[in-house]
Coordinates of C-alpha atoms and ligand atoms in Angstrom, one line a residue:
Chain A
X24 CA 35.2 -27.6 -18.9
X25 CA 36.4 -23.7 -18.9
X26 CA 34.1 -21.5 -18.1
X27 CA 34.4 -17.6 -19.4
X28 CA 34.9 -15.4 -16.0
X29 CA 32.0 -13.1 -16.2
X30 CA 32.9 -10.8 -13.7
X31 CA 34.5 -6.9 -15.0
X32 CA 37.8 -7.0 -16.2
X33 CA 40.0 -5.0 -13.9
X34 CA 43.8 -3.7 -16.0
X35 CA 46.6 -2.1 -15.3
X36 CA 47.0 1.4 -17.0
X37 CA 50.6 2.5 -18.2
X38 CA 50.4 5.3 -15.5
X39 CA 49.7 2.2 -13.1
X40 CA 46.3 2.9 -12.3
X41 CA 43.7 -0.2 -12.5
X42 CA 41.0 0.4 -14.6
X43 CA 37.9 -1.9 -15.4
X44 CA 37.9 -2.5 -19.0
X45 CA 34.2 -1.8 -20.7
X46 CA 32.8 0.0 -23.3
X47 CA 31.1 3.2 -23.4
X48 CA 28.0 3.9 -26.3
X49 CA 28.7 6.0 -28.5
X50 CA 24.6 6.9 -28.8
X51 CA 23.8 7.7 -25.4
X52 CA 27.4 7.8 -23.8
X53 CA 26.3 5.1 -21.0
X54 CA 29.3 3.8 -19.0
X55 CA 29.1 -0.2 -19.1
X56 CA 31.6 -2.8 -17.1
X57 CA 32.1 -5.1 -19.5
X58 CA 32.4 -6.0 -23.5
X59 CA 29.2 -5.8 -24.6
X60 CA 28.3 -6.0 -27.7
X61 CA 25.6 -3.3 -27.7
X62 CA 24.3 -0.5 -25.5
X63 CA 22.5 -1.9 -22.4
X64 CA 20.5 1.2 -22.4
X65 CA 19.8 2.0 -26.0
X66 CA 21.0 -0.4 -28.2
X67 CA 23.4 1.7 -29.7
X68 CA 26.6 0.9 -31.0
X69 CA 29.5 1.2 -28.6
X70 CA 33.6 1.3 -28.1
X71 CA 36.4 -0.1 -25.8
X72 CA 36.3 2.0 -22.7
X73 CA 38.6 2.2 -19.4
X74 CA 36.9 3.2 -15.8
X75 CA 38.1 4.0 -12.4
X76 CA 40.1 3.9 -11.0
X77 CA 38.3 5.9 -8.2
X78 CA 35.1 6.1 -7.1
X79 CA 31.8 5.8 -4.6
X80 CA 30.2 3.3 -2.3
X81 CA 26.5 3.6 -3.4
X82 CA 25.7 0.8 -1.1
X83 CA 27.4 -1.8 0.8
X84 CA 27.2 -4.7 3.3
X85 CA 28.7 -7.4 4.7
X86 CA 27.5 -11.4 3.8
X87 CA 27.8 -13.7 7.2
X88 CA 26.4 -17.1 5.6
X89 CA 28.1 -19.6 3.6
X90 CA 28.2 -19.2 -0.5
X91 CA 29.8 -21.3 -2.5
X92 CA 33.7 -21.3 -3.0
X93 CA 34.1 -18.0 -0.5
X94 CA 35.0 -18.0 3.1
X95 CA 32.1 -15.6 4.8
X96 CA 32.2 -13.0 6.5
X97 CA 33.4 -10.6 3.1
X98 CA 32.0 -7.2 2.2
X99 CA 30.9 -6.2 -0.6
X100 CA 30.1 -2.6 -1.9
X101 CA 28.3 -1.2 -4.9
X102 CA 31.0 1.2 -6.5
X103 CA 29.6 4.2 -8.6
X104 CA 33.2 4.4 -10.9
X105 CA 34.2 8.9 -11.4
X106 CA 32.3 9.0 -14.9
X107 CA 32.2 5.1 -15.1
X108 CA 29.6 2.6 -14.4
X109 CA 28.1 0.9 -11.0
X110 CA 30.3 -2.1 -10.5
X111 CA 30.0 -4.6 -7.5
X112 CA 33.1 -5.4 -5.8
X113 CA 34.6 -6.7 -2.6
X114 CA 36.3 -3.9 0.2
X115 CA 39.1 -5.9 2.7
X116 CA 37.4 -6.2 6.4
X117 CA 34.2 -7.2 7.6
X118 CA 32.7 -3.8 8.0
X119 CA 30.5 -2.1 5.2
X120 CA 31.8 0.9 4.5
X121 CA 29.3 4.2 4.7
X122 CA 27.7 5.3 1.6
X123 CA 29.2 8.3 0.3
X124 CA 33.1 6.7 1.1
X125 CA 35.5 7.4 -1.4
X126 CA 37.1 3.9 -3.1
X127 CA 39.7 2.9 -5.3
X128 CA 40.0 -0.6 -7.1
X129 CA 43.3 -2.8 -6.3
X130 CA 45.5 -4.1 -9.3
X131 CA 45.7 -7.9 -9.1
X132 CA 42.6 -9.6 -7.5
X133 CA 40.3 -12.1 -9.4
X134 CA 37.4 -10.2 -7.9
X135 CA 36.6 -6.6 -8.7
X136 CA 38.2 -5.1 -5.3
X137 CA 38.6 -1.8 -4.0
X138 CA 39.9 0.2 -1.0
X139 CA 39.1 2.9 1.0
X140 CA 40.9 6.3 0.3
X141 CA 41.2 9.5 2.0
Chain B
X207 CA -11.5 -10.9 -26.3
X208 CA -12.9 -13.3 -23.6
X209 CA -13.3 -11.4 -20.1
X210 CA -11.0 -14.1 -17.8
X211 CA -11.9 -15.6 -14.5
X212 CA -10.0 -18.0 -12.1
X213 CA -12.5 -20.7 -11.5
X214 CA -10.2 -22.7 -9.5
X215 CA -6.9 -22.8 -7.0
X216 CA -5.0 -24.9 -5.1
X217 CA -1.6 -25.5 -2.7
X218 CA 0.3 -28.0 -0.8
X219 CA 1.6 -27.5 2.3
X220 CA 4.9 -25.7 2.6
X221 CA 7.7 -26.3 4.2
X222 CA 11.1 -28.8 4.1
X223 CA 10.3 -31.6 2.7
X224 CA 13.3 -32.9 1.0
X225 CA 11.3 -36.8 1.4
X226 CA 8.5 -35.9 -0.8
X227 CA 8.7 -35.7 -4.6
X228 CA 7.3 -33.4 -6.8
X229 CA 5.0 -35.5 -8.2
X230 CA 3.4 -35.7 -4.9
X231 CA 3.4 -31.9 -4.0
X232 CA 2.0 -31.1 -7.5
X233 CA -0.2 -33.2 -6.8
X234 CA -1.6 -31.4 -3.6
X235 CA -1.7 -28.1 -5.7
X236 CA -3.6 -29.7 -9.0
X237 CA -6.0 -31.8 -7.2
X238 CA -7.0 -28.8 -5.1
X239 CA -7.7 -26.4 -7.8
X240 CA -9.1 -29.2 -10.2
X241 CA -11.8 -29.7 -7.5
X242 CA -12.0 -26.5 -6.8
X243 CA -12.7 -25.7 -10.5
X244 CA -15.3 -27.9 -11.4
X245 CA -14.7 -31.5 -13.3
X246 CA -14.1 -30.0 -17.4
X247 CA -10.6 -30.9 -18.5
X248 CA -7.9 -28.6 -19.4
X249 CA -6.6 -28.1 -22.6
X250 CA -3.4 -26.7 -21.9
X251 CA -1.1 -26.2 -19.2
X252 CA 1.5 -23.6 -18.6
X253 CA 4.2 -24.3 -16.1
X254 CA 6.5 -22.0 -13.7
X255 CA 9.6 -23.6 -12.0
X256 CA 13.3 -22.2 -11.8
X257 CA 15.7 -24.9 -10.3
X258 CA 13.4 -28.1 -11.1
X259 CA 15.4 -30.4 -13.9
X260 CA 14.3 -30.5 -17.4
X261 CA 11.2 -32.6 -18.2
X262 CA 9.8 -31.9 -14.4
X263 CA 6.3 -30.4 -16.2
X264 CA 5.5 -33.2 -18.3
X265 CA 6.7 -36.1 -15.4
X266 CA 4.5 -34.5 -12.3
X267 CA 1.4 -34.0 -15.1
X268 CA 1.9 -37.3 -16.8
X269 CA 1.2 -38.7 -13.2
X270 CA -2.2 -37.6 -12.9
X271 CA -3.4 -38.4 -16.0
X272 CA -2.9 -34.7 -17.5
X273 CA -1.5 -36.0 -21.1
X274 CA -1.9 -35.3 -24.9
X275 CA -2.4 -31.6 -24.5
X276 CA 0.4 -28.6 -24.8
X277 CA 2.6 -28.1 -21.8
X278 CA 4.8 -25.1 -22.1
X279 CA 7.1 -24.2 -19.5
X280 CA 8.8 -21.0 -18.2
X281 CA 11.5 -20.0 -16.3
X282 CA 11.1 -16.0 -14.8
X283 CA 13.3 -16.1 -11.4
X284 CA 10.8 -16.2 -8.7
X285 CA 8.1 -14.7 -10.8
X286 CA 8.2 -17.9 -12.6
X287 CA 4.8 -19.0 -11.1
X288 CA 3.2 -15.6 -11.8
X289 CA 4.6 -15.9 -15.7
X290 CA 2.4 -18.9 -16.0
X291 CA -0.7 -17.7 -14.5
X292 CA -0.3 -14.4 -16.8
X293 CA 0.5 -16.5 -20.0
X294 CA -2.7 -19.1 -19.5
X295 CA -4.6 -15.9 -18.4
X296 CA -3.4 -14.6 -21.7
X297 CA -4.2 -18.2 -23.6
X298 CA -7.8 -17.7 -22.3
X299 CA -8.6 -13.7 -23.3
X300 CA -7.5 -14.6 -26.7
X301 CA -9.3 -17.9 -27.1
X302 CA -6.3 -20.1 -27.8
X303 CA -7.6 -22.2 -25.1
X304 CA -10.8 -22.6 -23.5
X305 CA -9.5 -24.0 -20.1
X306 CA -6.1 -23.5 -18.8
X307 CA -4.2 -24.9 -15.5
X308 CA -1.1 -22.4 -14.4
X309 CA 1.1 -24.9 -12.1
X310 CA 4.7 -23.4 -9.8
X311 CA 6.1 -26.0 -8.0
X312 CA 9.9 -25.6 -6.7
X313 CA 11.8 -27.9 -4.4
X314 CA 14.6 -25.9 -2.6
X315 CA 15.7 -28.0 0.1
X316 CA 17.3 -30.6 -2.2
X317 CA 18.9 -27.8 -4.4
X318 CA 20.6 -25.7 -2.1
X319 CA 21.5 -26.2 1.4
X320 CA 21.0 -22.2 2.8
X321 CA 20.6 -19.3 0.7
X322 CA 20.3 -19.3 -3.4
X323 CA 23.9 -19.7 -4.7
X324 CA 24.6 -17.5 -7.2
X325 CA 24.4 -18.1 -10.9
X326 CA 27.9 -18.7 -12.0
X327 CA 28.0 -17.5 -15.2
X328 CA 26.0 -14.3 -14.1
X329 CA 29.2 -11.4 -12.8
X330 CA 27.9 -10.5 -9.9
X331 CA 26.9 -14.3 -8.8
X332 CA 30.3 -14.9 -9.6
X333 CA 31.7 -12.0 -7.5
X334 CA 29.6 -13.6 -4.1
X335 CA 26.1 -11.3 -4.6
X336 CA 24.5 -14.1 -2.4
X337 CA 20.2 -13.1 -3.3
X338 CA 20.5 -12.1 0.5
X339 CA 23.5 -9.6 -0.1
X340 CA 21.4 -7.8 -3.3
X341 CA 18.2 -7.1 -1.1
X342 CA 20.7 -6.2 1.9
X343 CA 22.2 -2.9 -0.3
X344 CA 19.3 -1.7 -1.2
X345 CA 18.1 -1.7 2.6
X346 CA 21.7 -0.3 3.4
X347 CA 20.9 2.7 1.3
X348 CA 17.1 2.9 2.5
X349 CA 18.6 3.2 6.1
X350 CA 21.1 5.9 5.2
X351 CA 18.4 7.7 3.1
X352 CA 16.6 7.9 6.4
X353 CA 13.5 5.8 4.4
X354 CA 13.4 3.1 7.0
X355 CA 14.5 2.4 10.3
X356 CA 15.7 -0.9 11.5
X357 CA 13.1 -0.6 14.0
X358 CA 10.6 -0.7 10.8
X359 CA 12.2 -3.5 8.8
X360 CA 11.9 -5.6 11.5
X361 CA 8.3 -5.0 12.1
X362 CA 7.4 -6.4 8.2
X363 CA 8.6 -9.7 9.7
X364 CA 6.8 -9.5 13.0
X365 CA 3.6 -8.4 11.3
X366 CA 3.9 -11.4 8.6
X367 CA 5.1 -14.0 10.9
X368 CA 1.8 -13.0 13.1
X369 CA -0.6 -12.7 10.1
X370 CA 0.5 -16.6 9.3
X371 CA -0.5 -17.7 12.9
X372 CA -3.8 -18.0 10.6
X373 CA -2.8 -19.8 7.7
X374 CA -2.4 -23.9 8.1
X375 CA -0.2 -24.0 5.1
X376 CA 2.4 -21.7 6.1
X377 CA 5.8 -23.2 6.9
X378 CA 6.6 -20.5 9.8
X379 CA 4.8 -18.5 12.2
X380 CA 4.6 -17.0 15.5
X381 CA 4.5 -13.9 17.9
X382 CA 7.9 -12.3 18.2
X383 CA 9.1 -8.7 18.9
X384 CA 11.1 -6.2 17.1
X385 CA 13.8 -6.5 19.2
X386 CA 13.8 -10.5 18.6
X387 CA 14.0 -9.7 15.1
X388 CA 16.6 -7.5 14.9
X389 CA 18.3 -10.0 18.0
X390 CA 18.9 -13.0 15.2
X391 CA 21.5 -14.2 13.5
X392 CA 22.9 -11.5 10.8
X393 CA 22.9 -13.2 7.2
X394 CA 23.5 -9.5 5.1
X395 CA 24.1 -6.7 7.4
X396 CA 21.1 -5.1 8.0
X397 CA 18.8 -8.3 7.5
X398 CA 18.8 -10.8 10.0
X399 CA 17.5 -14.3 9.8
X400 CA 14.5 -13.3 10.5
X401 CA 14.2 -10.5 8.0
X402 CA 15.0 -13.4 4.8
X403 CA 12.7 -16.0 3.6
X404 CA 12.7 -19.4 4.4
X405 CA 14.6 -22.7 2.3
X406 CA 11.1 -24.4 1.1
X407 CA 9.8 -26.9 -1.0
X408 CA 6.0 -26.3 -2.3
X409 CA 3.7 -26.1 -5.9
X410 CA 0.6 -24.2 -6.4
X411 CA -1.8 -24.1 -9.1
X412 CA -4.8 -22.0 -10.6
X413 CA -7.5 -23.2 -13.4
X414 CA -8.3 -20.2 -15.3
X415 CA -11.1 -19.6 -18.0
X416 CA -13.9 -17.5 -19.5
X417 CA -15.9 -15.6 -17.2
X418 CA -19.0 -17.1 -16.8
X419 CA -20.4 -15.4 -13.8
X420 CA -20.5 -18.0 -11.5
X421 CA -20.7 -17.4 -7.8
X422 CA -17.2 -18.8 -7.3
X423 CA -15.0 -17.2 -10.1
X424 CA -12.3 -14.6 -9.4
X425 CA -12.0 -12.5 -12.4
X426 CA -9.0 -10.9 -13.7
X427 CA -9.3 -7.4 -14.5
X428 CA -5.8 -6.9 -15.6
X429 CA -2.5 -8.7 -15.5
X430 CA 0.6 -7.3 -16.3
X431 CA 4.6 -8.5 -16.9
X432 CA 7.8 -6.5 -17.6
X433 CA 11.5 -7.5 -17.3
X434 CA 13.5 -5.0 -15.9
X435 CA 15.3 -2.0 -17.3
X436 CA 19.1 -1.4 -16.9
X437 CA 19.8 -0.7 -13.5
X438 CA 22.9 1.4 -12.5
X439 CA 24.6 4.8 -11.5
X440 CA 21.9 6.3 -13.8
X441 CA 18.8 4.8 -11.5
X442 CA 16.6 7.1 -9.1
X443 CA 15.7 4.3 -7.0
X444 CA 17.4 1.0 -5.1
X445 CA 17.7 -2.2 -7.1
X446 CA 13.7 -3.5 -8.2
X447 CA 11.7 0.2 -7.5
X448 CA 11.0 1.2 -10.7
X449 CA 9.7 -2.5 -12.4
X450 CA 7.8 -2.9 -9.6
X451 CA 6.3 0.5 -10.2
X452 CA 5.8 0.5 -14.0
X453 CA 4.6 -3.2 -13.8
X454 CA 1.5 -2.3 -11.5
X455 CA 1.1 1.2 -13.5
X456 CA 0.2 -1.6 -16.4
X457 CA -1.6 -3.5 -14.4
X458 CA -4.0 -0.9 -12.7
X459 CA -4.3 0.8 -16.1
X460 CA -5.9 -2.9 -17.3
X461 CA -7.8 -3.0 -14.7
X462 CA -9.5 0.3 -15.3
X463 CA -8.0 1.5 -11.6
X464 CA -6.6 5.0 -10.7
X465 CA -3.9 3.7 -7.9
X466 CA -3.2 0.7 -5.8
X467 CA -5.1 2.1 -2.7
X468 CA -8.0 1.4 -4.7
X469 CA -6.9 -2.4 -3.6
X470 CA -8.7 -4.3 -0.8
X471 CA -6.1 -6.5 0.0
X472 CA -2.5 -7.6 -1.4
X473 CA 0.2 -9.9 -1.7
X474 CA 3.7 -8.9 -2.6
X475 CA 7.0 -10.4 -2.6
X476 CA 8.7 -9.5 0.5
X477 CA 11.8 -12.5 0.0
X478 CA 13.2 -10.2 2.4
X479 CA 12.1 -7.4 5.0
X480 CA 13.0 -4.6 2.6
X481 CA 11.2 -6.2 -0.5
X482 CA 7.9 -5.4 1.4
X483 CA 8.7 -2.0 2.1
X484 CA 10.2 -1.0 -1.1
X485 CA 6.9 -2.9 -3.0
X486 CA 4.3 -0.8 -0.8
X487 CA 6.1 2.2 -2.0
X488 CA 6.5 1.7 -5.6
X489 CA 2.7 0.1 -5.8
X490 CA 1.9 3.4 -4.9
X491 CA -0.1 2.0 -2.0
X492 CA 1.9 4.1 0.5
X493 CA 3.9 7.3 -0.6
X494 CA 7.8 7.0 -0.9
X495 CA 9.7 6.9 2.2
X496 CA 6.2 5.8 3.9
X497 CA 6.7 2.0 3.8
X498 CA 8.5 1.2 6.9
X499 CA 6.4 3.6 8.8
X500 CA 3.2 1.5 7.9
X501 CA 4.4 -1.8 8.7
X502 CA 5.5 -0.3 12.3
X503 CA 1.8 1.7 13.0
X504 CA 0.0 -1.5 11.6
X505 CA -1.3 0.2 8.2
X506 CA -0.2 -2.8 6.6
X507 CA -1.5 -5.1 8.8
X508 CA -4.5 -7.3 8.8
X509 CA -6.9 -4.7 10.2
X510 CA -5.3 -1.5 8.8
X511 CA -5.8 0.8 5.7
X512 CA -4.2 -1.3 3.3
X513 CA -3.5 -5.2 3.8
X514 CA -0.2 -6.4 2.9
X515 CA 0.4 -10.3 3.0
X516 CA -2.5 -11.6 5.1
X517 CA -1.3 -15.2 4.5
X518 CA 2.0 -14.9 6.3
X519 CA 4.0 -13.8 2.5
X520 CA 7.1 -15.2 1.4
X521 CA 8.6 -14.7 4.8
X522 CA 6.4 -16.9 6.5
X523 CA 4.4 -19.3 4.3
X524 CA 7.6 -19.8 2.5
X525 CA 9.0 -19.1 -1.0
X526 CA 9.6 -22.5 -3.5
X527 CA 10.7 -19.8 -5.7
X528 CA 8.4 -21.2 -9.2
X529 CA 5.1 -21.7 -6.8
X530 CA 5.2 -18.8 -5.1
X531 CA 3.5 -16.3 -7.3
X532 CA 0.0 -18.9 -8.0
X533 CA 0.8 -19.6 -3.7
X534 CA 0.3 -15.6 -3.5
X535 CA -2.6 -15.6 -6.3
X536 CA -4.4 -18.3 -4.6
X537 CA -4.1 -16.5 -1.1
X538 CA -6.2 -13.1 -3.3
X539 CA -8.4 -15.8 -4.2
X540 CA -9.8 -17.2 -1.1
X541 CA -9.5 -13.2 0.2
X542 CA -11.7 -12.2 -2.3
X543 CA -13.9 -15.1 -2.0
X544 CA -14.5 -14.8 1.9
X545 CA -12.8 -18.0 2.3
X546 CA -9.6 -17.1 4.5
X547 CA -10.8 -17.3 8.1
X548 CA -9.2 -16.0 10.6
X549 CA -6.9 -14.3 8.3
X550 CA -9.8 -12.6 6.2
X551 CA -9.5 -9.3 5.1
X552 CA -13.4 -8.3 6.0
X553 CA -15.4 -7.1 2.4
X554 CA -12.2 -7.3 0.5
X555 CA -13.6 -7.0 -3.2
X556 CA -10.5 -5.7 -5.6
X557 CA -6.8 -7.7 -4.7
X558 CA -3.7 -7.5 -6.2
X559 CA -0.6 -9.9 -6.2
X560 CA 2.9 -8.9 -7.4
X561 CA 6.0 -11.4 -7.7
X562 CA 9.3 -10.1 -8.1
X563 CA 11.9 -12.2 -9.7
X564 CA 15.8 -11.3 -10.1
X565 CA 19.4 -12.4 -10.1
X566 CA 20.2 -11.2 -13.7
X567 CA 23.2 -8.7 -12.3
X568 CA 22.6 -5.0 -14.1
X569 CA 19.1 -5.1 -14.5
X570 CA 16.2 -3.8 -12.6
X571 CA 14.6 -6.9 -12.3
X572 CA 14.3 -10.6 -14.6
X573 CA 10.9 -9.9 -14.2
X574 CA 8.0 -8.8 -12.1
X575 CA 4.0 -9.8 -12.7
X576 CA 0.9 -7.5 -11.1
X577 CA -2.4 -9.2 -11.5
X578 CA -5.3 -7.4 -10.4
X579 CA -8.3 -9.7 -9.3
X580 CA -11.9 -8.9 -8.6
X581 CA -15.0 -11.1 -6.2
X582 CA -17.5 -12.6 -7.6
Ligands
ZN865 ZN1 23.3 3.8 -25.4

């Protein structure tokens, strides 16, 4: 049985850039990761919507116990998207980065992933 | 409207007990708070579980001969058990029902093996946000607020692990340091093992009804339930603040209370270190940025200003995630009755319970119940 991947859509801009690929309401101008029918916040209507690529850890840590289908330790990192939404996704190493580091998301994995920037 | 009362509680023991069936530990619960109650029957019955398979209400009631009356059951996270007791306290107010049982009963330890897998279908269960891991960011960014110190989530585990030294039914106590605490294993960086809530298997149960005055009854003063609002970029406060705080605003305002430290004596979810410190704070029983600091100077303790989890909470007596909120509503009930030995909060009269259920990613919250509770 196929089961729809619920996790953000991460795509590849023309310029090259990833992007996760939401929608935005057109009410309230709230930022959302993924195609939503409606406006989390309002109910409003909304429209297709690119974010990222770049952004902030808001939080962040690493999980050390076994979950089902992932090999632990991995870090993960809530990511505040520049003028996008708060999307969770994995960093590469098994240290959390600091709040406040800037982030990028990586073309290509099946996870929402980013990487530390300068 | 009927004025509510709780005229009768019960618990099994908690713990591991993947050998014993359902049947038998709802069984413990019911027949406890059906003694406790008085002999009338009931004539409805809500259920809370999360994880237990479809039918589970009707096959542990059918067992004891509780038949041929409605049986509703809901499904809340880990304020499942708490959803019940506010829906049958609801049944009663309105007169639906004269005499209602609220039953939680979970069984973890044949579900999962460690921590709660994920929901698959949810995004952020599928992108590895083990329950651990979403409790762990929000005490991440406590910690680099400067609102807590590890030295401070550590002592909500050594207080609770010491208050349940006093409670026969918890599944874990004992006497340990800070530095022990913070000393074992890491499961989420900053919580250690310690810090995180045990696997457990458990059902508890309340008989609620009109208020009749009677020298046992517990009444309800004001119950509350919210699900969460969207939580994100936007949001002032770490993942579960705000529905914890506008829950218990709703709460205390049915209860005819100005603020939480009004409260005797409370139980709140504290599935991790950081729950209990972020719940004082948004309860409004200690000001923000003031809950680690009062499980560390003993504010919070069993002896302090304000109480917090005198029967050991989720980190000690265990959380079988649908149980736990009647387990916590049963603990205000033998409080406020004078019933807890050694545990006893001394001339506690108001209590308050709060359960805090998630896992729904981009919400504050599935839901969270405040009941407010008063002596007899
Ligand atoms: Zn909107």
């Amino acid at each position: 049985m196929t089961v729809v991947d619920p996790r953000p859509r991460v795509v590849v801009a023309p310029d090259g850039a990833p992007h996760v690929a939401g929608v935005r309401c057109q009410a309230c101008a709230e930022p959302v990761a993924y195609p939503w029918p409606a406006c989390p916040e309002c109910g409003g209507p909304v429209v297709a919507a690119e974010f990222g690529p770049d952004g902030v850890v808001w939080s962040a840590t690493v999980v050390r116990i076994p979950v089902a289908g992932r090999t632990p330790p991995y870090t993960l990192a809530y990511v505040d998207l520049d003028d996008g939404p708060r999307v969770l996704a994995h960093v590469d190493g098994d240290s959390a980065p600091a709040v406040g580091t800037r982030v990028r998301l990586l073309a290509g994995a099946p996870d929402p992933h980013v990487e530390v920037i300068g | 409207m009927n004025a509510v009362a709780v005229h009768g509680v019960g618990t099994s023991h908690f713990g591991r007990v993947p050998g014993t069936d359902l049947v038998t530990l709802a069984w413990n619960a019911v027949s406890e708070a059906l003694a406790d109650a008085g002999p009338e029957p009931v004539d409805a019955v809500w259920v809370g579980t999360v994880f237990a398979p479809a039918g589970v209400a009707q096959r542990v009631l059918r067992a004891m001969g509780i038949t041929r009356v409605p049986v509703v059951t809901v499904e809340n996270a880990c304020a499942s058990g708490t959803t019940a007791f506010a829906e049958a306290c609801e049944a009663v107010r309105s007169g639906r029902y004269g005499r209602v049982l609220a039953l939680g009963l979970e069984q973890m330890s044949t579900a999962f093996d460690g921590a709660i897998t994920p929901e698959n279908t949810d995004p952020e269960g599928a992108t590895g946000l083990a329950l651990p891991a979403l409790y762990a960011m929000a005490a991440t960014r406590y910690l680099h607020d400067g609102a807590v110190t590890p030295a401070q989530l550590a002592a909500v585990s050594v207080k609770n692990h010491a208050h349940a030294l006093h409670n026969p039914r918890a599944q874990y106590s004992g006497r340990y340091t800070v530095d022990e605490v913070l000393a074992s294993r890491m499961i989420a960086d900053p919580l250690t093992l310690l810090q995180c809530c045990p696997t457990s298997d458990g059902a508890a149960a309340a008989v609620v009804g009109p208020a009749t005055g009677g020298p046992r009854e517990v009444g309800v003063r004001g119950v509350a339930l919210r699900s969460g609002a969207p939580w994100g970029r936007r949001s002032p406060h770490v993942w579960g603040y705000d529905i914890v705080h506008e829950t218990a605003a709703d709460a205390l305002a049915a209860a005819g209370l100005h603020a939480a430290t009004d409260v005797d004596v409370v139980e709140v979810h504290d599935a991790f270190t950081i729950g209990e410190i972020v719940t004082t704070e948004a309860l409004g029983l200690v000001a923000p940025g003031e809950g680690g600091k009062a499980a560390e100077t003993g504010v919070t303790a069993l002896g302090g200003a304000h109480p917090v989890n005198p029967s050991g909470g989720l980190l000690s007596r265990g959380h079988p995630l649908g149980a736990t909120g009647l387990a916590q509503l049963a603990e205000i009930v033998w409080q406020l009755r004078g019933e807890a030995g050694g545990r006893q909060v001394e001339g506690a009269r108001i209590g308050l319970v709060e359960t805090m259920g998630g896992g729904v990613s981009a919400l504050d919250g599935n839901a969270c119940v405040v009941a407010v509770l008063e002596a007899p």
